[in-house]
């Protein structure tokens, strides 16, 4: 059910954001986004869903899960997004679109949740998840130079986060 909801949000994003849709179509990535939406957490059938805060708190756990996920994907002959024939920024666009869709599903499921400091699920996601996709962070963390692909990613990031995510969150 979760993957169907993520797929639906991705579909809605591509139908309502012309710039994003045109970019994905021009790069031949539309099918990849849909495929990733359906398979992005498939290994959780075996591992179960480990909450993001646990992965953040215990970096060794995150690394171990990545290794297990890779083995599961290989065993099930699932396509790996990292082996996709595209550049770093195109790969990030695909991950960003699916992650935002995934977070919209989570936001809807836990919209009433607040942690012990009173932060709601939306502020927790914004701080912990979306920041990791921020262009300046990716540029620094990967020691890349600004180029045309980076500038396009920067526009898409703004479109997806500001134009889509913040447009739909209040309606949840």
Coordinates of N, CA and C in Angstrom, one line a residue:
X1 N 0.8 -1.2 0.0 CA 0.0 0.0 0.0 C 0.9 1.3 0.0
X2 N 1.9 1.3 0.8 CA 2.8 2.4 0.9 C 3.4 2.8 -0.4
X3 N 3.9 1.8 -1.2 CA 4.5 2.0 -2.5 C 3.5 2.6 -3.5
X4 N 2.3 2.1 -3.4 CA 1.2 2.6 -4.3 C 1.0 4.1 -4.0
X5 N 1.0 4.5 -2.7 CA 0.8 5.9 -2.3 C 2.0 6.7 -2.8
X6 N 3.2 6.2 -2.7 CA 4.4 6.9 -3.1 C 4.3 7.1 -4.7
X7 N 3.9 6.1 -5.4 CA 3.8 6.1 -6.8 C 2.7 7.2 -7.2
X8 N 1.6 7.2 -6.5 CA 0.6 8.2 -6.7 C 1.1 9.6 -6.6
X9 N 1.9 9.9 -5.5 CA 2.4 11.2 -5.3 C 3.4 11.6 -6.4
X10 N 4.2 10.6 -6.8 CA 5.2 10.9 -7.9 C 4.4 11.2 -9.2
X11 N 3.4 10.4 -9.5 CA 2.5 10.7 -10.6 C 1.9 12.1 -10.6
X12 N 1.4 12.5 -9.4 CA 0.9 13.8 -9.2 C 1.9 14.9 -9.4
X13 N 3.1 14.7 -8.9 CA 4.2 15.6 -9.1 C 4.5 15.9 -10.5
X14 N 4.6 14.8 -11.3 CA 5.0 14.9 -12.7 C 3.8 15.5 -13.5
X15 N 2.6 15.3 -13.1 CA 1.5 15.9 -13.8 C 1.3 17.4 -13.5
X16 N 1.8 17.8 -12.3 CA 1.5 19.2 -12.0 C 2.7 20.1 -12.1
X17 N 3.9 19.6 -12.2 CA 5.2 20.4 -12.3 C 5.7 20.2 -13.7
X18 N 5.4 21.2 -14.5 CA 5.8 21.1 -15.9 C 7.4 21.1 -16.1
X19 N 8.0 21.9 -15.3 CA 9.5 22.0 -15.4 C 10.1 20.6 -15.1
X20 N 9.7 20.0 -14.0 CA 10.2 18.7 -13.6 C 9.9 17.7 -14.6
X21 N 8.7 17.6 -15.1 CA 8.3 16.7 -16.1 C 9.1 16.8 -17.4
X22 N 9.3 18.0 -17.8 CA 10.0 18.3 -19.0 C 11.5 17.9 -18.9
X23 N 12.1 18.2 -17.7 CA 13.4 17.8 -17.4 C 13.6 16.2 -17.4
X24 N 12.7 15.5 -16.7 CA 12.8 14.1 -16.7 C 12.6 13.5 -18.0
X25 N 11.6 14.0 -18.8 CA 11.4 13.5 -20.2 C 12.6 13.7 -21.0
X26 N 13.2 14.9 -21.0 CA 14.3 15.2 -21.8 C 15.6 14.4 -21.5
X27 N 15.7 13.9 -20.2 CA 16.8 13.1 -19.8 C 16.5 11.6 -19.9
X28 N 15.3 11.3 -20.3 CA 14.8 9.9 -20.4 C 14.7 9.2 -19.0
X29 N 14.4 10.0 -18.0 CA 14.3 9.5 -16.6 C 12.9 9.3 -16.0
X30 N 11.9 9.6 -16.8 CA 10.5 9.5 -16.2 C 10.2 8.0 -15.8
X31 N 10.6 7.1 -16.7 CA 10.3 5.7 -16.3 C 11.2 5.3 -15.1
X32 N 12.4 5.8 -15.0 CA 13.2 5.5 -13.9 C 12.6 6.0 -12.6
X33 N 12.0 7.2 -12.6 CA 11.4 7.7 -11.4 C 10.3 6.8 -10.9
X34 N 9.4 6.4 -11.9 CA 8.3 5.5 -11.5 C 8.8 4.1 -11.0
X35 N 9.8 3.6 -11.7 CA 10.4 2.3 -11.2 C 11.0 2.4 -9.8
X36 N 11.7 3.5 -9.6 CA 12.3 3.7 -8.3 C 11.2 3.9 -7.2
X37 N 10.1 4.6 -7.6 CA 9.0 4.8 -6.6 C 8.5 3.4 -6.2
X38 N 8.4 2.5 -7.1 CA 7.8 1.2 -6.7 C 8.8 0.2 -6.0
X39 N 10.1 0.4 -6.2 CA 11.1 -0.5 -5.6 C 12.0 0.1 -4.6
X40 N 11.9 1.4 -4.2 CA 12.9 2.0 -3.4 C 13.0 1.4 -2.0
X41 N 12.0 0.8 -1.5 CA 12.2 0.2 -0.1 C 11.9 -1.3 -0.1
X42 N 12.0 -1.9 -1.2 CA 11.6 -3.3 -1.4 C 12.4 -4.2 -0.4
X43 N 13.6 -3.9 -0.1 CA 14.4 -4.7 0.9 C 13.7 -4.7 2.3
X44 N 12.9 -3.7 2.6 CA 12.2 -3.7 3.9 C 11.3 -4.9 4.1
X45 N 10.9 -5.6 3.0 CA 10.1 -6.8 3.1 C 10.9 -7.8 4.0
X46 N 12.2 -7.8 3.8 CA 13.0 -8.7 4.6 C 13.6 -8.1 5.9
X47 N 14.1 -6.8 5.8 CA 14.7 -6.2 6.9 C 13.7 -5.5 7.9
X48 N 12.6 -5.2 7.4 CA 11.6 -4.4 8.2 C 12.1 -2.9 8.0
X49 N 11.2 -2.0 8.4 CA 11.5 -0.6 8.3 C 12.2 -0.1 9.5
X50 N 13.5 0.3 9.3 CA 14.2 0.9 10.4 C 14.0 2.4 10.4
X51 N 13.5 3.0 11.4 CA 13.2 4.4 11.4 C 14.5 5.3 11.2
X52 N 14.3 6.4 10.5 CA 15.4 7.3 10.2 C 16.2 7.7 11.4
X53 N 15.5 8.1 12.5 CA 16.3 8.6 13.7 C 17.3 7.5 14.2
X54 N 16.9 6.2 14.1 CA 17.8 5.1 14.5 C 19.0 5.1 13.6
X55 N 18.8 5.2 12.3 CA 19.9 5.2 11.3 C 20.8 6.4 11.5
X56 N 20.2 7.6 11.9 CA 21.0 8.8 12.1 C 21.9 8.6 13.4
X57 N 21.3 8.1 14.4 CA 21.9 7.9 15.7 C 23.1 6.9 15.7
X58 N 22.9 5.9 14.8 CA 23.9 4.8 14.8 C 24.4 4.6 13.3
X59 N 25.4 5.4 12.9 CA 25.9 5.3 11.6 C 26.3 3.9 11.1
X60 N 26.8 3.1 12.0 CA 27.1 1.7 11.7 C 25.9 0.9 11.2
X61 N 24.8 1.2 11.8 CA 23.5 0.6 11.4 C 23.1 0.9 10.0
X62 N 23.3 2.2 9.7 CA 22.9 2.7 8.4 C 23.8 2.0 7.3
X63 N 25.1 1.9 7.6 CA 26.1 1.3 6.7 C 25.7 -0.2 6.5
X64 N 25.5 -0.8 7.6 CA 25.1 -2.3 7.5 C 23.8 -2.5 6.8
X65 N 22.9 -1.7 7.0 CA 21.6 -1.8 6.2 C 21.8 -1.6 4.7
X66 N 22.7 -0.6 4.4 CA 23.0 -0.4 3.0 C 23.6 -1.6 2.3
X67 N 24.5 -2.3 3.0 CA 25.1 -3.5 2.5 C 24.0 -4.6 2.4
X68 N 23.2 -4.8 3.4 CA 22.1 -5.8 3.3 C 21.1 -5.5 2.2
X69 N 20.8 -4.2 2.0 CA 19.9 -3.8 1.0 C 20.5 -4.1 -0.4
X70 N 21.7 -3.8 -0.6 CA 22.4 -4.2 -1.8 C 22.4 -5.6 -2.1
X71 N 22.6 -6.5 -1.1 CA 22.6 -7.9 -1.3 C 21.2 -8.4 -1.7
X72 N 20.2 -7.8 -1.0 CA 18.8 -8.2 -1.3 C 18.4 -7.8 -2.8
X73 N 18.8 -6.6 -3.1 CA 18.5 -6.1 -4.5 C 19.2 -7.0 -5.5
X74 N 20.4 -7.4 -5.2 CA 21.1 -8.2 -6.2 C 20.5 -9.6 -6.2
X75 N 20.1 -10.1 -5.1 CA 19.5 -11.5 -5.0 C 18.1 -11.5 -5.8
X76 N 17.4 -10.4 -5.7 CA 16.1 -10.3 -6.3 C 16.2 -9.7 -7.8
X77 N 17.4 -9.5 -8.2 CA 17.7 -8.9 -9.5 C 17.0 -7.6 -9.8
X78 N 16.9 -6.8 -8.7 CA 16.3 -5.4 -8.8 C 17.3 -4.4 -9.4
X79 N 16.8 -3.5 -10.2 CA 17.7 -2.5 -10.7 C 18.2 -1.6 -9.6
X80 N 19.5 -1.3 -9.6 CA 20.1 -0.4 -8.6 C 20.1 1.0 -9.2
X81 N 19.6 2.0 -8.5 CA 19.6 3.3 -8.9 C 21.0 3.8 -9.1
X82 N 21.9 3.4 -8.3 CA 23.3 3.8 -8.3 C 24.0 3.3 -9.6
X83 N 23.5 2.2 -10.2 CA 24.2 1.7 -11.4 C 23.5 2.2 -12.7
X84 N 22.6 3.1 -12.5 CA 21.9 3.7 -13.6 C 22.9 4.5 -14.5
X85 N 22.6 4.5 -15.7 CA 23.5 5.2 -16.7 C 23.1 6.7 -16.7
X86 N 23.5 7.4 -15.7 CA 23.3 8.9 -15.7 C 24.3 9.5 -14.8
X87 N 24.4 10.9 -14.8 CA 25.3 11.5 -14.0 C 24.8 11.7 -12.6
X88 N 25.7 12.2 -11.7 CA 25.4 12.4 -10.3 C 24.1 13.2 -10.1
X89 N 24.0 14.3 -10.8 CA 22.8 15.2 -10.5 C 21.5 14.6 -11.0
X90 N 21.6 13.9 -12.1 CA 20.3 13.2 -12.6 C 19.9 12.1 -11.6
X91 N 20.9 11.4 -11.0 CA 20.6 10.4 -10.0 C 19.9 11.1 -8.8
X92 N 20.4 12.3 -8.4 CA 19.9 13.0 -7.3 C 18.5 13.4 -7.5
X93 N 18.2 13.8 -8.8 CA 16.8 14.2 -9.1 C 15.8 13.1 -8.9
X94 N 16.2 11.9 -9.4 CA 15.3 10.7 -9.2 C 15.1 10.4 -7.7
X95 N 16.2 10.4 -6.9 CA 16.1 10.2 -5.5 C 15.3 11.2 -4.8
X96 N 15.5 12.5 -5.2 CA 14.7 13.6 -4.6 C 13.2 13.5 -4.8
X97 N 12.8 13.2 -6.0 CA 11.4 13.1 -6.3 C 10.8 12.0 -5.5
X98 N 11.4 10.8 -5.5 CA 10.8 9.7 -4.8 C 10.9 10.0 -3.3
X99 N 11.9 10.6 -2.8 CA 12.0 10.9 -1.3 C 10.9 11.9 -0.9
X100 N 10.7 12.9 -1.7 CA 9.6 13.8 -1.3 C 8.3 13.1 -1.4
X101 N 8.0 12.3 -2.4 CA 6.7 11.6 -2.4 C 6.6 10.7 -1.2
X102 N 7.7 10.0 -0.8 CA 7.7 9.1 0.3 C 7.4 9.9 1.6
X103 N 8.0 11.1 1.7 CA 7.8 11.9 2.9 C 6.4 12.4 3.0
X104 N 5.8 12.7 1.9 CA 4.4 13.1 1.9 C 3.5 12.0 2.4
X105 N 3.8 10.8 2.1 CA 3.0 9.7 2.6 C 3.2 9.6 4.1
X106 N 4.5 9.6 4.5 CA 4.8 9.6 6.0 C 4.1 10.8 6.7
X107 N 4.2 11.9 6.1 CA 3.6 13.1 6.8 C 2.1 12.9 7.0
X108 N 1.5 12.3 6.0 CA 0.0 12.1 6.1 C -0.3 11.1 7.2
X109 N 0.5 10.0 7.3 CA 0.3 9.0 8.3 C 0.6 9.5 9.7
X110 N 1.5 10.4 9.9 CA 1.9 10.8 11.2 C 1.7 12.3 11.4
X111 N 0.7 12.9 10.8 CA 0.5 14.3 10.9 C 0.2 14.8 12.3
X112 N -0.2 13.9 13.2 CA -0.5 14.3 14.6 C 0.6 14.2 15.5
X113 N 1.7 13.5 15.0 CA 2.8 13.2 15.9 C 3.7 14.4 16.3
X114 N 4.1 14.4 17.5 CA 5.1 15.4 18.0 C 6.1 14.7 18.9
X115 N 7.4 15.1 18.8 CA 8.3 14.5 19.7 C 8.3 15.2 21.0
X116 N 9.3 14.8 21.9 CA 9.3 15.3 23.3 C 9.5 16.8 23.3
X117 N 10.2 17.4 22.3 CA 10.4 18.8 22.3 C 9.3 19.6 21.6
X118 N 8.2 18.8 21.1 CA 7.1 19.5 20.5 C 7.3 19.7 19.0
X119 N 8.4 19.1 18.4 CA 8.5 19.2 16.9 C 7.6 18.2 16.3
X120 N 6.9 18.7 15.2 CA 6.1 17.8 14.5 C 6.8 17.1 13.4
X121 N 6.2 16.1 12.8 CA 6.9 15.3 11.8 C 7.4 16.1 10.6
X122 N 6.7 17.1 10.3 CA 7.1 18.0 9.1 C 8.4 18.7 9.4
X123 N 8.5 19.3 10.6 CA 9.8 20.0 10.9 C 11.0 19.0 11.1
X124 N 10.7 17.8 11.6 CA 11.7 16.8 11.7 C 12.2 16.4 10.3
X125 N 11.3 16.1 9.4 CA 11.7 15.7 8.0 C 12.4 16.9 7.3
X126 N 12.0 18.1 7.5 CA 12.6 19.2 6.8 C 14.1 19.3 7.3
X127 N 14.3 19.2 8.6 CA 15.6 19.3 9.2 C 16.5 18.1 8.8
X128 N 16.0 16.9 8.9 CA 16.8 15.8 8.8 C 16.9 15.2 7.3
X129 N 15.8 15.3 6.6 CA 15.8 14.6 5.3 C 16.1 15.6 4.2
X130 N 15.2 16.6 4.0 CA 15.4 17.5 2.9 C 16.7 18.2 2.9
X131 N 17.2 18.5 4.0 CA 18.5 19.2 4.1 C 19.6 18.3 3.4
X132 N 19.5 17.0 3.5 CA 20.5 16.1 2.9 C 20.5 16.1 1.4
X133 N 19.4 16.6 0.8 CA 19.3 16.8 -0.6 C 19.6 18.2 -1.1
X134 N 19.9 19.1 -0.2 CA 20.1 20.5 -0.5 C 21.4 20.6 -1.5
X135 N 21.3 21.3 -2.5 CA 22.3 21.4 -3.5 C 23.7 21.8 -2.9
X136 N 23.7 22.7 -2.0 CA 25.0 23.1 -1.4 C 25.6 22.0 -0.6
X137 N 24.8 21.3 0.1 CA 25.3 20.1 0.9 C 25.9 19.1 0.0
X138 N 25.2 18.7 -1.1 CA 25.6 17.7 -2.0 C 26.9 18.1 -2.7
X139 N 27.0 19.4 -3.0 CA 28.2 19.9 -3.7 C 29.4 19.8 -2.8
X140 N 29.2 20.2 -1.5 CA 30.3 20.1 -0.6 C 30.7 18.7 -0.2
X141 N 29.7 17.9 0.1 CA 29.9 16.5 0.5 C 30.6 15.6 -0.6
X142 N 30.4 16.0 -1.9 CA 30.9 15.2 -3.0 C 32.0 15.9 -3.7
X143 N 32.4 17.0 -3.2 CA 33.6 17.8 -3.8 C 33.4 18.0 -5.3
X144 N 32.2 18.4 -5.7 CA 31.9 18.6 -7.1 C 32.0 20.1 -7.4
X145 N 32.2 20.5 -8.6 CA 32.1 21.9 -9.0 C 30.7 22.2 -9.5
X146 N 30.4 23.5 -9.4 CA 29.1 23.9 -10.0 C 29.2 23.8 -11.5
X147 N 28.2 23.3 -12.1 CA 28.2 23.2 -13.6 C 26.7 23.3 -14.0
X148 N 26.4 23.1 -15.3 CA 25.1 23.2 -15.8 C 24.1 22.2 -15.1
X149 N 24.6 21.0 -14.9 CA 23.8 20.0 -14.3 C 23.5 20.4 -12.8
X150 N 24.5 20.9 -12.1 CA 24.2 21.4 -10.8 C 23.2 22.5 -10.8
X151 N 23.3 23.5 -11.7 CA 22.3 24.6 -11.7 C 20.9 24.0 -12.0
X152 N 20.8 23.0 -12.9 CA 19.5 22.4 -13.2 C 18.9 21.7 -12.0
X153 N 19.8 21.0 -11.2 CA 19.4 20.3 -10.0 C 18.9 21.4 -9.0
X154 N 19.6 22.5 -8.9 CA 19.2 23.5 -7.9 C 17.8 24.0 -8.2
X155 N 17.5 24.2 -9.5 CA 16.2 24.7 -9.9 C 15.1 23.6 -9.6
X156 N 15.4 22.4 -9.9 CA 14.5 21.3 -9.6 C 14.3 21.1 -8.1
X157 N 15.3 21.2 -7.3 CA 15.2 21.1 -5.9 C 14.2 22.1 -5.4
X158 N 14.4 23.4 -5.8 CA 13.5 24.5 -5.4 C 12.1 24.2 -5.9
X159 N 11.9 23.7 -7.1 CA 10.6 23.4 -7.6 C 9.9 22.4 -6.7
X160 N 10.6 21.3 -6.5 CA 10.1 20.1 -5.8 C 9.8 20.5 -4.3
X161 N 10.8 21.1 -3.6 CA 10.6 21.4 -2.2 C 9.6 22.5 -2.0
X162 N 9.9 23.7 -2.6 CA 9.1 24.8 -2.4 C 7.8 24.8 -3.2
X163 N 7.9 24.4 -4.4 CA 6.7 24.5 -5.3 C 5.7 23.3 -5.1
X164 N 6.2 22.2 -4.8 CA 5.3 21.0 -4.6 C 5.1 20.6 -3.2
X165 N 6.1 20.4 -2.5 CA 6.0 19.9 -1.1 C 5.2 20.9 -0.2
X166 N 5.6 22.1 -0.2 CA 4.9 23.1 0.6 C 3.5 23.5 0.1
X167 N 3.3 23.2 -1.2 CA 1.9 23.4 -1.7 C 1.0 22.4 -1.2
X168 N 1.4 21.1 -1.1 CA 0.5 20.0 -0.7 C 0.4 19.7 0.8
X169 N 1.5 20.0 1.5 CA 1.5 19.6 2.9 C 0.3 20.3 3.7
X170 N 0.0 21.5 3.5 CA -1.1 22.1 4.3 C -2.4 21.4 4.0
X171 N -2.6 20.7 2.9 CA -3.8 20.0 2.6 C -3.9 18.6 3.2
X172 N -2.8 18.1 3.8 CA -2.8 16.8 4.4 C -3.6 16.8 5.7

